[in-house]
PDB file of N, CA and C in Angstrom:
ATOM      1  N   MET A 245     -57.898  47.023 -33.189  1.00  0.00           N
ATOM      2  CA  MET A 245     -57.985  48.110 -32.233  1.00  0.00           C
ATOM      3  C   MET A 245     -56.713  48.950 -32.363  1.00  0.00           C
ATOM      4  N   GLU A 246     -56.920  50.244 -32.505  1.00  0.00           N
ATOM      5  CA  GLU A 246     -55.800  51.177 -32.587  1.00  0.00           C
ATOM      6  C   GLU A 246     -55.584  51.808 -31.217  1.00  0.00           C
ATOM      7  N   VAL A 247     -54.311  52.014 -30.873  1.00  0.00           N
ATOM      8  CA  VAL A 247     -53.944  52.698 -29.634  1.00  0.00           C
ATOM      9  C   VAL A 247     -53.072  53.884 -30.021  1.00  0.00           C
ATOM     10  N   ARG A 248     -53.419  55.071 -29.515  1.00  0.00           N
ATOM     11  CA  ARG A 248     -52.664  56.287 -29.811  1.00  0.00           C
ATOM     12  C   ARG A 248     -52.372  57.000 -28.498  1.00  0.00           C
ATOM     13  N   GLY A 249     -51.210  57.581 -28.377  1.00  0.00           N
ATOM     14  CA  GLY A 249     -50.851  58.349 -27.196  1.00  0.00           C
ATOM     15  C   GLY A 249     -50.665  59.810 -27.567  1.00  0.00           C
ATOM     16  N   ILE A 250     -51.167  60.703 -26.709  1.00  0.00           N
ATOM     17  CA  ILE A 250     -51.007  62.137 -26.939  1.00  0.00           C
ATOM     18  C   ILE A 250     -50.676  62.819 -25.616  1.00  0.00           C
ATOM     19  N   ALA A 251     -50.110  64.018 -25.730  1.00  0.00           N
ATOM     20  CA  ALA A 251     -49.869  64.861 -24.560  1.00  0.00           C
ATOM     21  C   ALA A 251     -50.631  66.162 -24.776  1.00  0.00           C
ATOM     22  N   LEU A 252     -51.384  66.576 -23.776  1.00  0.00           N
ATOM     23  CA  LEU A 252     -52.137  67.826 -23.822  1.00  0.00           C
ATOM     24  C   LEU A 252     -51.718  68.701 -22.647  1.00  0.00           C
ATOM     25  N   ARG A 253     -51.707  70.000 -22.874  1.00  0.00           N
ATOM     26  CA  ARG A 253     -51.519  70.926 -21.752  1.00  0.00           C
ATOM     27  C   ARG A 253     -52.883  71.094 -21.084  1.00  0.00           C
ATOM     28  N   ALA A 254     -52.878  71.423 -19.819  1.00  0.00           N
ATOM     29  CA  ALA A 254     -54.136  71.701 -19.118  1.00  0.00           C
ATOM     30  C   ALA A 254     -54.841  72.833 -19.854  1.00  0.00           C
ATOM     31  N   GLY A 255     -56.105  72.637 -20.182  1.00  0.00           N
ATOM     32  CA  GLY A 255     -56.882  73.629 -20.910  1.00  0.00           C
ATOM     33  C   GLY A 255     -56.867  73.429 -22.412  1.00  0.00           C
ATOM     34  N   GLU A 256     -56.002  72.575 -22.922  1.00  0.00           N
ATOM     35  CA  GLU A 256     -55.899  72.321 -24.358  1.00  0.00           C
ATOM     36  C   GLU A 256     -56.855  71.196 -24.763  1.00  0.00           C
ATOM     37  N   SER A 257     -57.367  71.273 -25.999  1.00  0.00           N
ATOM     38  CA  SER A 257     -58.272  70.240 -26.512  1.00  0.00           C
ATOM     39  C   SER A 257     -57.666  69.554 -27.731  1.00  0.00           C
ATOM     40  N   TYR A 258     -58.099  68.335 -27.942  1.00  0.00           N
ATOM     41  CA  TYR A 258     -57.681  67.509 -29.085  1.00  0.00           C
ATOM     42  C   TYR A 258     -58.945  66.965 -29.721  1.00  0.00           C
ATOM     43  N   GLU A 259     -59.072  67.101 -31.030  1.00  0.00           N
ATOM     44  CA  GLU A 259     -60.244  66.563 -31.735  1.00  0.00           C
ATOM     45  C   GLU A 259     -59.921  65.199 -32.302  1.00  0.00           C
ATOM     46  N   LEU A 260     -60.780  64.254 -32.010  1.00  0.00           N
ATOM     47  CA  LEU A 260     -60.640  62.885 -32.479  1.00  0.00           C
ATOM     48  C   LEU A 260     -61.838  62.557 -33.355  1.00  0.00           C
ATOM     49  N   ARG A 261     -61.572  62.113 -34.571  1.00  0.00           N
ATOM     50  CA  ARG A 261     -62.641  61.776 -35.518  1.00  0.00           C
ATOM     51  C   ARG A 261     -62.670  60.261 -35.692  1.00  0.00           C
ATOM     52  N   LEU A 262     -63.823  59.673 -35.404  1.00  0.00           N
ATOM     53  CA  LEU A 262     -63.991  58.226 -35.510  1.00  0.00           C
ATOM     54  C   LEU A 262     -65.109  57.920 -36.512  1.00  0.00           C
ATOM     55  N   THR A 263     -64.879  56.940 -37.362  1.00  0.00           N
ATOM     56  CA  THR A 263     -65.888  56.544 -38.335  1.00  0.00           C
ATOM     57  C   THR A 263     -66.939  55.694 -37.652  1.00  0.00           C
ATOM     58  N   GLY A 264     -68.190  56.051 -37.856  1.00  0.00           N
ATOM     59  CA  GLY A 264     -69.291  55.339 -37.217  1.00  0.00           C
ATOM     60  C   GLY A 264     -70.098  54.495 -38.180  1.00  0.00           C
ATOM     61  N   ARG A 265     -70.933  53.664 -37.620  1.00  0.00           N
ATOM     62  CA  ARG A 265     -71.843  52.806 -38.383  1.00  0.00           C
ATOM     63  C   ARG A 265     -73.257  53.001 -37.840  1.00  0.00           C
ATOM     64  N   GLY A 266     -73.624  54.265 -37.645  1.00  0.00           N
ATOM     65  CA  GLY A 266     -74.917  54.601 -37.057  1.00  0.00           C
ATOM     66  C   GLY A 266     -76.098  54.064 -37.829  1.00  0.00           C
ATOM     67  N   ALA A 267     -75.987  53.981 -39.143  1.00  0.00           N
ATOM     68  CA  ALA A 267     -77.093  53.463 -39.949  1.00  0.00           C
ATOM     69  C   ALA A 267     -77.342  51.986 -39.667  1.00  0.00           C
ATOM     70  N   ARG A 268     -76.383  51.324 -39.063  1.00  0.00           N
ATOM     71  CA  ARG A 268     -76.527  49.903 -38.727  1.00  0.00           C
ATOM     72  C   ARG A 268     -76.740  49.692 -37.240  1.00  0.00           C
ATOM     73  N   GLY A 269     -77.013  50.778 -36.518  1.00  0.00           N
ATOM     74  CA  GLY A 269     -77.359  50.669 -35.106  1.00  0.00           C
ATOM     75  C   GLY A 269     -76.192  50.776 -34.143  1.00  0.00           C
ATOM     76  N   TYR A 270     -74.993  51.063 -34.632  1.00  0.00           N
ATOM     77  CA  TYR A 270     -73.826  51.168 -33.757  1.00  0.00           C
ATOM     78  C   TYR A 270     -73.619  52.611 -33.314  1.00  0.00           C
ATOM     79  N   VAL A 271     -73.169  52.770 -32.082  1.00  0.00           N
ATOM     80  CA  VAL A 271     -72.808  54.083 -31.541  1.00  0.00           C
ATOM     81  C   VAL A 271     -71.456  53.956 -30.851  1.00  0.00           C
ATOM     82  N   TRP A 272     -70.737  55.066 -30.767  1.00  0.00           N
ATOM     83  CA  TRP A 272     -69.478  55.088 -30.025  1.00  0.00           C
ATOM     84  C   TRP A 272     -69.775  55.431 -28.569  1.00  0.00           C
ATOM     85  N   THR A 273     -69.219  54.675 -27.669  1.00  0.00           N
ATOM     86  CA  THR A 273     -69.275  54.976 -26.237  1.00  0.00           C
ATOM     87  C   THR A 273     -67.835  55.106 -25.753  1.00  0.00           C
ATOM     88  N   TRP A 274     -67.633  55.678 -24.577  1.00  0.00           N
ATOM     89  CA  TRP A 274     -66.276  55.785 -24.053  1.00  0.00           C
ATOM     90  C   TRP A 274     -66.268  55.627 -22.551  1.00  0.00           C
ATOM     91  N   GLN A 275     -65.130  55.133 -22.066  1.00  0.00           N
ATOM     92  CA  GLN A 275     -64.877  54.995 -20.636  1.00  0.00           C
ATOM     93  C   GLN A 275     -63.488  55.542 -20.360  1.00  0.00           C
ATOM     94  N   VAL A 276     -63.365  56.297 -19.275  1.00  0.00           N
ATOM     95  CA  VAL A 276     -62.079  56.873 -18.891  1.00  0.00           C
ATOM     96  C   VAL A 276     -61.565  56.117 -17.673  1.00  0.00           C
ATOM     97  N   SER A 277     -60.311  55.673 -17.739  1.00  0.00           N
ATOM     98  CA  SER A 277     -59.688  55.020 -16.590  1.00  0.00           C
ATOM     99  C   SER A 277     -58.381  55.751 -16.265  1.00  0.00           C
ATOM    100  N   GLY A 278     -57.781  55.383 -15.159  1.00  0.00           N
ATOM    101  CA  GLY A 278     -56.599  56.110 -14.695  1.00  0.00           C
ATOM    102  C   GLY A 278     -57.071  57.328 -13.924  1.00  0.00           C
ATOM    103  N   ASP A 279     -56.466  58.474 -14.193  1.00  0.00           N
ATOM    104  CA  ASP A 279     -56.856  59.729 -13.541  1.00  0.00           C
ATOM    105  C   ASP A 279     -58.045  60.309 -14.309  1.00  0.00           C
ATOM    106  N   ALA A 280     -59.237  59.828 -13.998  1.00  0.00           N
ATOM    107  CA  ALA A 280     -60.443  60.196 -14.758  1.00  0.00           C
ATOM    108  C   ALA A 280     -60.718  61.697 -14.731  1.00  0.00           C
ATOM    109  N   ASP A 281     -60.282  62.391 -13.678  1.00  0.00           N
ATOM    110  CA  ASP A 281     -60.532  63.833 -13.613  1.00  0.00           C
ATOM    111  C   ASP A 281     -59.510  64.645 -14.409  1.00  0.00           C
ATOM    112  N   ALA A 282     -58.507  63.988 -14.977  1.00  0.00           N
ATOM    113  CA  ALA A 282     -57.470  64.677 -15.742  1.00  0.00           C
ATOM    114  C   ALA A 282     -57.952  65.096 -17.123  1.00  0.00           C
ATOM    115  N   VAL A 283     -58.999  64.444 -17.636  1.00  0.00           N
ATOM    116  CA  VAL A 283     -59.510  64.727 -18.974  1.00  0.00           C
ATOM    117  C   VAL A 283     -61.032  64.757 -18.974  1.00  0.00           C
ATOM    118  N   SER A 284     -61.579  65.353 -20.013  1.00  0.00           N
ATOM    119  CA  SER A 284     -63.024  65.265 -20.245  1.00  0.00           C
ATOM    120  C   SER A 284     -63.228  64.976 -21.728  1.00  0.00           C
ATOM    121  N   VAL A 285     -64.323  64.297 -22.038  1.00  0.00           N
ATOM    122  CA  VAL A 285     -64.638  63.919 -23.418  1.00  0.00           C
ATOM    123  C   VAL A 285     -66.051  64.383 -23.721  1.00  0.00           C
ATOM    124  N   THR A 286     -66.223  65.050 -24.861  1.00  0.00           N
ATOM    125  CA  THR A 286     -67.554  65.452 -25.321  1.00  0.00           C
ATOM    126  C   THR A 286     -67.630  65.235 -26.820  1.00  0.00           C
ATOM    127  N   GLU A 287     -68.816  64.880 -27.280  1.00  0.00           N
ATOM    128  CA  GLU A 287     -69.023  64.769 -28.724  1.00  0.00           C
ATOM    129  C   GLU A 287     -69.279  66.167 -29.268  1.00  0.00           C
ATOM    130  N   ILE A 288     -68.653  66.477 -30.378  1.00  0.00           N
ATOM    131  CA  ILE A 288     -68.841  67.774 -31.019  1.00  0.00           C
ATOM    132  C   ILE A 288     -70.038  67.660 -31.952  1.00  0.00           C
ATOM    133  N   ALA A 289     -71.053  68.451 -31.658  1.00  0.00           N
ATOM    134  CA  ALA A 289     -72.289  68.406 -32.452  1.00  0.00           C
ATOM    135  C   ALA A 289     -72.153  69.295 -33.680  1.00  0.00           C
ATOM    136  N   ARG A 290     -72.946  68.991 -34.680  1.00  0.00           N
ATOM    137  CA  ARG A 290     -73.027  69.858 -35.865  1.00  0.00           C
ATOM    138  C   ARG A 290     -73.593  71.200 -35.436  1.00  0.00           C
ATOM    139  N   ALA A 291     -73.264  72.223 -36.189  1.00  0.00           N
ATOM    140  CA  ALA A 291     -73.802  73.551 -35.914  1.00  0.00           C
ATOM    141  C   ALA A 291     -75.314  73.531 -36.097  1.00  0.00           C
ATOM    142  N   PRO A 292     -76.070  74.212 -35.213  1.00  0.00           N
ATOM    143  CA  PRO A 292     -77.527  74.243 -35.360  1.00  0.00           C
ATOM    144  C   PRO A 292     -77.921  74.767 -36.745  1.00  0.00           C
ATOM    145  N   GLY A 293     -78.859  74.092 -37.350  1.00  0.00           N
ATOM    146  CA  GLY A 293     -79.357  74.503 -38.658  1.00  0.00           C
ATOM    147  C   GLY A 293     -78.528  73.996 -39.821  1.00  0.00           C
ATOM    148  N   SER A 294     -77.381  73.363 -39.551  1.00  0.00           N
ATOM    149  CA  SER A 294     -76.576  72.849 -40.660  1.00  0.00           C
ATOM    150  C   SER A 294     -77.182  71.540 -41.152  1.00  0.00           C
ATOM    151  N   ALA A 295     -77.000  71.295 -42.412  1.00  0.00           N
ATOM    152  CA  ALA A 295     -77.546  70.076 -43.015  1.00  0.00           C
ATOM    153  C   ALA A 295     -76.721  68.876 -42.576  1.00  0.00           C
ATOM    154  N   PRO A 296     -77.374  67.740 -42.375  1.00  0.00           N
ATOM    155  CA  PRO A 296     -76.603  66.540 -42.045  1.00  0.00           C
ATOM    156  C   PRO A 296     -75.733  66.151 -43.232  1.00  0.00           C
ATOM    157  N   PRO A 297     -74.626  65.449 -42.986  1.00  0.00           N
ATOM    158  CA  PRO A 297     -73.770  65.044 -44.093  1.00  0.00           C
ATOM    159  C   PRO A 297     -74.530  64.140 -45.058  1.00  0.00           C
ATOM    160  N   ARG A 298     -74.264  64.287 -46.352  1.00  0.00           N
ATOM    161  CA  ARG A 298     -74.925  63.459 -47.355  1.00  0.00           C
ATOM    162  C   ARG A 298     -74.144  62.169 -47.508  1.00  0.00           C
ATOM    163  N   ALA A 299     -74.844  61.072 -47.452  1.00  0.00           N
ATOM    164  CA  ALA A 299     -74.204  59.766 -47.611  1.00  0.00           C
ATOM    165  C   ALA A 299     -75.237  58.784 -48.118  1.00  0.00           C
ATOM    166  N   GLU A 300     -74.758  57.760 -48.757  1.00  0.00           N
ATOM    167  CA  GLU A 300     -75.632  56.688 -49.217  1.00  0.00           C
ATOM    168  C   GLU A 300     -76.201  55.954 -48.003  1.00  0.00           C
ATOM    169  N   PRO A 301     -77.397  55.377 -48.132  1.00  0.00           N
ATOM    170  CA  PRO A 301     -77.950  54.613 -47.013  1.00  0.00           C
ATOM    171  C   PRO A 301     -76.983  53.514 -46.568  1.00  0.00           C
ATOM    172  N   GLY A 302     -76.767  53.442 -45.275  1.00  0.00           N
ATOM    173  CA  GLY A 302     -75.881  52.429 -44.706  1.00  0.00           C
ATOM    174  C   GLY A 302     -74.406  52.797 -44.742  1.00  0.00           C
ATOM    175  N   ALA A 303     -74.076  53.951 -45.342  1.00  0.00           N
ATOM    176  CA  ALA A 303     -72.671  54.369 -45.425  1.00  0.00           C
ATOM    177  C   ALA A 303     -72.176  54.805 -44.049  1.00  0.00           C
ATOM    178  N   PRO A 304     -70.895  54.606 -43.781  1.00  0.00           N
ATOM    179  CA  PRO A 304     -70.349  55.042 -42.495  1.00  0.00           C
ATOM    180  C   PRO A 304     -70.341  56.566 -42.388  1.00  0.00           C
ATOM    181  N   LEU A 305     -70.569  57.059 -41.179  1.00  0.00           N
ATOM    182  CA  LEU A 305     -70.542  58.489 -40.901  1.00  0.00           C
ATOM    183  C   LEU A 305     -69.529  58.742 -39.795  1.00  0.00           C
ATOM    184  N   ALA A 306     -68.784  59.820 -39.919  1.00  0.00           N
ATOM    185  CA  ALA A 306     -67.776  60.144 -38.912  1.00  0.00           C
ATOM    186  C   ALA A 306     -68.404  60.913 -37.755  1.00  0.00           C
ATOM    187  N   ARG A 307     -67.884  60.684 -36.573  1.00  0.00           N
ATOM    188  CA  ARG A 307     -68.245  61.428 -35.366  1.00  0.00           C
ATOM    189  C   ARG A 307     -66.962  62.068 -34.852  1.00  0.00           C
ATOM    190  N   THR A 308     -67.093  63.266 -34.292  1.00  0.00           N
ATOM    191  CA  THR A 308     -65.931  63.973 -33.776  1.00  0.00           C
ATOM    192  C   THR A 308     -66.092  64.188 -32.283  1.00  0.00           C
ATOM    193  N   TYR A 309     -65.021  63.926 -31.540  1.00  0.00           N
ATOM    194  CA  TYR A 309     -65.017  64.042 -30.091  1.00  0.00           C
ATOM    195  C   TYR A 309     -63.900  64.992 -29.674  1.00  0.00           C
ATOM    196  N   ALA A 310     -64.166  65.820 -28.671  1.00  0.00           N
ATOM    197  CA  ALA A 310     -63.155  66.717 -28.110  1.00  0.00           C
ATOM    198  C   ALA A 310     -62.677  66.126 -26.795  1.00  0.00           C
ATOM    199  N   VAL A 311     -61.364  65.939 -26.705  1.00  0.00           N
ATOM    200  CA  VAL A 311     -60.731  65.466 -25.479  1.00  0.00           C
ATOM    201  C   VAL A 311     -59.976  66.661 -24.915  1.00  0.00           C
ATOM    202  N   ARG A 312     -60.291  67.026 -23.680  1.00  0.00           N
ATOM    203  CA  ARG A 312     -59.696  68.227 -23.070  1.00  0.00           C
ATOM    204  C   ARG A 312     -58.853  67.830 -21.871  1.00  0.00           C
ATOM    205  N   GLY A 313     -57.664  68.404 -21.808  1.00  0.00           N
ATOM    206  CA  GLY A 313     -56.800  68.206 -20.648  1.00  0.00           C
ATOM    207  C   GLY A 313     -57.276  69.099 -19.511  1.00  0.00           C
ATOM    208  N   ASN A 314     -57.539  68.530 -18.346  1.00  0.00           N
ATOM    209  CA  ASN A 314     -58.068  69.300 -17.224  1.00  0.00           C
ATOM    210  C   ASN A 314     -57.067  69.511 -16.096  1.00  0.00           C
ATOM    211  N   ARG A 315     -56.341  68.465 -15.738  1.00  0.00           N
ATOM    212  CA  ARG A 315     -55.490  68.535 -14.540  1.00  0.00           C
ATOM    213  C   ARG A 315     -54.053  68.177 -14.882  1.00  0.00           C
ATOM    214  N   PRO A 316     -53.122  69.148 -14.696  1.00  0.00           N
ATOM    215  CA  PRO A 316     -51.714  68.863 -14.968  1.00  0.00           C
ATOM    216  C   PRO A 316     -51.220  67.684 -14.142  1.00  0.00           C
ATOM    217  N   GLY A 317     -50.364  66.885 -14.750  1.00  0.00           N
ATOM    218  CA  GLY A 317     -49.787  65.737 -14.051  1.00  0.00           C
ATOM    219  C   GLY A 317     -50.636  64.485 -14.132  1.00  0.00           C
ATOM    220  N   GLY A 318     -51.813  64.591 -14.729  1.00  0.00           N
ATOM    221  CA  GLY A 318     -52.692  63.428 -14.818  1.00  0.00           C
ATOM    222  C   GLY A 318     -52.407  62.572 -16.044  1.00  0.00           C
ATOM    223  N   ARG A 319     -52.737  61.291 -15.924  1.00  0.00           N
ATOM    224  CA  ARG A 319     -52.635  60.338 -17.041  1.00  0.00           C
ATOM    225  C   ARG A 319     -53.938  59.553 -17.080  1.00  0.00           C
ATOM    226  N   ALA A 320     -54.523  59.512 -18.253  1.00  0.00           N
ATOM    227  CA  ALA A 320     -55.795  58.793 -18.395  1.00  0.00           C
ATOM    228  C   ALA A 320     -55.773  57.958 -19.662  1.00  0.00           C
ATOM    229  N   ARG A 321     -56.548  56.907 -19.646  1.00  0.00           N
ATOM    230  CA  ARG A 321     -56.760  56.061 -20.824  1.00  0.00           C
ATOM    231  C   ARG A 321     -58.241  56.134 -21.157  1.00  0.00           C
ATOM    232  N   ILE A 322     -58.532  56.503 -22.410  1.00  0.00           N
ATOM    233  CA  ILE A 322     -59.920  56.585 -22.862  1.00  0.00           C
ATOM    234  C   ILE A 322     -60.140  55.457 -23.864  1.00  0.00           C
ATOM    235  N   ARG A 323     -61.087  54.592 -23.550  1.00  0.00           N
ATOM    236  CA  ARG A 323     -61.412  53.455 -24.419  1.00  0.00           C
ATOM    237  C   ARG A 323     -62.736  53.742 -25.109  1.00  0.00           C
ATOM    238  N   PHE A 324     -62.670  53.975 -26.415  1.00  0.00           N
ATOM    239  CA  PHE A 324     -63.866  54.153 -27.222  1.00  0.00           C
ATOM    240  C   PHE A 324     -64.256  52.785 -27.768  1.00  0.00           C
ATOM    241  N   ALA A 325     -65.534  52.453 -27.703  1.00  0.00           N
ATOM    242  CA  ALA A 325     -66.022  51.176 -28.212  1.00  0.00           C
ATOM    243  C   ALA A 325     -67.261  51.426 -29.057  1.00  0.00           C
ATOM    244  N   GLN A 326     -67.305  50.800 -30.226  1.00  0.00           N
ATOM    245  CA  GLN A 326     -68.453  50.927 -31.116  1.00  0.00           C
ATOM    246  C   GLN A 326     -69.369  49.733 -30.850  1.00  0.00           C
ATOM    247  N   VAL A 327     -70.536  50.026 -30.261  1.00  0.00           N
ATOM    248  CA  VAL A 327     -71.444  48.973 -29.819  1.00  0.00           C
ATOM    249  C   VAL A 327     -72.864  49.234 -30.322  1.00  0.00           C
ATOM    250  N   ARG A 328     -73.685  48.209 -30.225  1.00  0.00           N
ATOM    251  CA  ARG A 328     -75.120  48.350 -30.500  1.00  0.00           C
ATOM    252  C   ARG A 328     -75.840  48.250 -29.156  1.00  0.00           C
ATOM    253  N   PRO A 329     -76.379  49.362 -28.641  1.00  0.00           N
ATOM    254  CA  PRO A 329     -76.991  49.368 -27.307  1.00  0.00           C
ATOM    255  C   PRO A 329     -78.047  48.292 -27.062  1.00  0.00           C
ATOM    256  N   PRO A 330     -78.864  47.908 -28.061  1.00  0.00           N
ATOM    257  CA  PRO A 330     -79.853  46.868 -27.762  1.00  0.00           C
ATOM    258  C   PRO A 330     -79.243  45.492 -27.507  1.00  0.00           C
ATOM    259  N   TYR A 331     -77.950  45.332 -27.820  1.00  0.00           N
ATOM    260  CA  TYR A 331     -77.299  44.024 -27.685  1.00  0.00           C
ATOM    261  C   TYR A 331     -76.028  44.151 -26.843  1.00  0.00           C
ATOM    262  N   PRO A 332     -76.164  44.419 -25.541  1.00  0.00           N
ATOM    263  CA  PRO A 332     -74.985  44.646 -24.693  1.00  0.00           C
ATOM    264  C   PRO A 332     -74.075  43.434 -24.566  1.00  0.00           C
ATOM    265  N   GLN A 333     -74.557  42.242 -24.857  1.00  0.00           N
ATOM    266  CA  GLN A 333     -73.741  41.039 -24.741  1.00  0.00           C
ATOM    267  C   GLN A 333     -72.783  40.866 -25.915  1.00  0.00           C
ATOM    268  N   GLU A 334     -73.013  41.584 -27.021  1.00  0.00           N
ATOM    269  CA  GLU A 334     -72.145  41.490 -28.188  1.00  0.00           C
ATOM    270  C   GLU A 334     -70.822  42.199 -27.935  1.00  0.00           C
ATOM    271  N   ALA A 335     -69.770  41.652 -28.504  1.00  0.00           N
ATOM    272  CA  ALA A 335     -68.466  42.320 -28.444  1.00  0.00           C
ATOM    273  C   ALA A 335     -68.525  43.586 -29.289  1.00  0.00           C
ATOM    274  N   PRO A 336     -67.745  44.597 -28.959  1.00  0.00           N
ATOM    275  CA  PRO A 336     -67.734  45.816 -29.773  1.00  0.00           C
ATOM    276  C   PRO A 336     -67.340  45.511 -31.219  1.00  0.00           C
ATOM    277  N   TYR A 337     -67.911  46.261 -32.145  1.00  0.00           N
ATOM    278  CA  TYR A 337     -67.564  46.117 -33.552  1.00  0.00           C
ATOM    279  C   TYR A 337     -66.151  46.644 -33.789  1.00  0.00           C
ATOM    280  N   ASP A 338     -65.806  47.735 -33.097  1.00  0.00           N
ATOM    281  CA  ASP A 338     -64.496  48.339 -33.236  1.00  0.00           C
ATOM    282  C   ASP A 338     -64.141  49.021 -31.911  1.00  0.00           C
ATOM    283  N   GLU A 339     -62.854  49.205 -31.675  1.00  0.00           N
ATOM    284  CA  GLU A 339     -62.389  49.883 -30.469  1.00  0.00           C
ATOM    285  C   GLU A 339     -61.222  50.810 -30.826  1.00  0.00           C
ATOM    286  N   PHE A 340     -61.081  51.855 -30.043  1.00  0.00           N
ATOM    287  CA  PHE A 340     -59.980  52.800 -30.200  1.00  0.00           C
ATOM    288  C   PHE A 340     -59.571  53.248 -28.806  1.00  0.00           C
ATOM    289  N   VAL A 341     -58.272  53.219 -28.515  1.00  0.00           N
ATOM    290  CA  VAL A 341     -57.782  53.603 -27.194  1.00  0.00           C
ATOM    291  C   VAL A 341     -56.889  54.832 -27.341  1.00  0.00           C
ATOM    292  N   LEU A 342     -57.141  55.821 -26.503  1.00  0.00           N
ATOM    293  CA  LEU A 342     -56.354  57.043 -26.496  1.00  0.00           C
ATOM    294  C   LEU A 342     -55.733  57.204 -25.114  1.00  0.00           C
ATOM    295  N   ASP A 343     -54.390  57.145 -25.061  1.00  0.00           N
ATOM    296  CA  ASP A 343     -53.663  57.382 -23.810  1.00  0.00           C
ATOM    297  C   ASP A 343     -53.288  58.855 -23.773  1.00  0.00           C
ATOM    298  N   VAL A 344     -53.681  59.545 -22.699  1.00  0.00           N
ATOM    299  CA  VAL A 344     -53.485  60.993 -22.600  1.00  0.00           C
ATOM    300  C   VAL A 344     -52.652  61.322 -21.375  1.00  0.00           C
ATOM    301  N   GLU A 345     -51.622  62.137 -21.580  1.00  0.00           N
ATOM    302  CA  GLU A 345     -50.832  62.705 -20.486  1.00  0.00           C
ATOM    303  C   GLU A 345     -51.116  64.196 -20.486  1.00  0.00           C
ATOM    304  N   VAL A 346     -51.471  64.733 -19.320  1.00  0.00           N
ATOM    305  CA  VAL A 346     -51.764  66.163 -19.222  1.00  0.00           C
ATOM    306  C   VAL A 346     -50.579  66.851 -18.550  1.00  0.00           C
ATOM    307  N   THR A 347     -50.020  67.844 -19.256  1.00  0.00           N
ATOM    308  CA  THR A 347     -48.870  68.576 -18.745  1.00  0.00           C
ATOM    309  C   THR A 347     -49.325  69.933 -18.202  1.00  0.00           C
ATOM    310  N   ALA A 348     -48.399  70.699 -17.684  1.00  0.00           N
ATOM    311  CA  ALA A 348     -48.714  71.996 -17.074  1.00  0.00           C
ATOM    312  C   ALA A 348     -49.282  72.974 -18.087  1.00  0.00           C
ATOM    313  N   GLU A 349     -50.057  73.928 -17.570  1.00  0.00           N
ATOM    314  CA  GLU A 349     -50.626  74.972 -18.404  1.00  0.00           C
ATOM    315  C   GLU A 349     -49.517  75.842 -18.966  1.00  0.00           C
ATOM    316  N   VAL A 350     -49.782  76.428 -20.107  1.00  0.00           N
ATOM    317  CA  VAL A 350     -48.847  77.370 -20.694  1.00  0.00           C
ATOM    318  C   VAL A 350     -49.042  78.720 -20.013  1.00  0.00           C
ATOM    319  N   THR A 351     -47.959  79.331 -19.586  1.00  0.00           N
ATOM    320  CA  THR A 351     -48.035  80.635 -18.954  1.00  0.00           C
ATOM    321  C   THR A 351     -47.473  81.680 -19.903  1.00  0.00           C
ATOM    322  N   GLY A 352     -47.738  82.940 -19.626  1.00  0.00           N
ATOM    323  CA  GLY A 352     -47.221  84.027 -20.464  1.00  0.00           C
ATOM    324  C   GLY A 352     -45.704  83.968 -20.543  1.00  0.00           C
ATOM    325  N   GLY A 353     -45.169  84.211 -21.725  1.00  0.00           N
ATOM    326  CA  GLY A 353     -43.721  84.092 -21.910  1.00  0.00           C
ATOM    327  C   GLY A 353     -43.073  85.423 -22.215  1.00  0.00           C
ATOM    328  N   ALA A 354     -41.784  85.380 -22.373  1.00  0.00           N
ATOM    329  CA  ALA A 354     -41.026  86.590 -22.668  1.00  0.00           C
ATOM    330  C   ALA A 354     -40.989  86.861 -24.141  1.00  0.00           C
TER     331      ALA A 354
END
């Protein structure tokens, strides 16, 4: 399990790319703890009409997630877990933790 810490300004986004095993039934899920309203997480979808990435059957595919800082002064921990939904009793195949500190918005400067 990897743990990474980042600082975001309110309104700023960070892209996180995680390797998936979707061909084997695994999906990435996430849970936010701490100041849950300080951040938001969304999966970045492919552009409509774009071709899916070419890969050999069973090859890992990357997924990209946008983490956005929402509330200055907030601290949140986002735990991504790679699981197989039909088997909730199984331990995650992989995990990634992102610690986020949200700082003040950038204002116009001199």
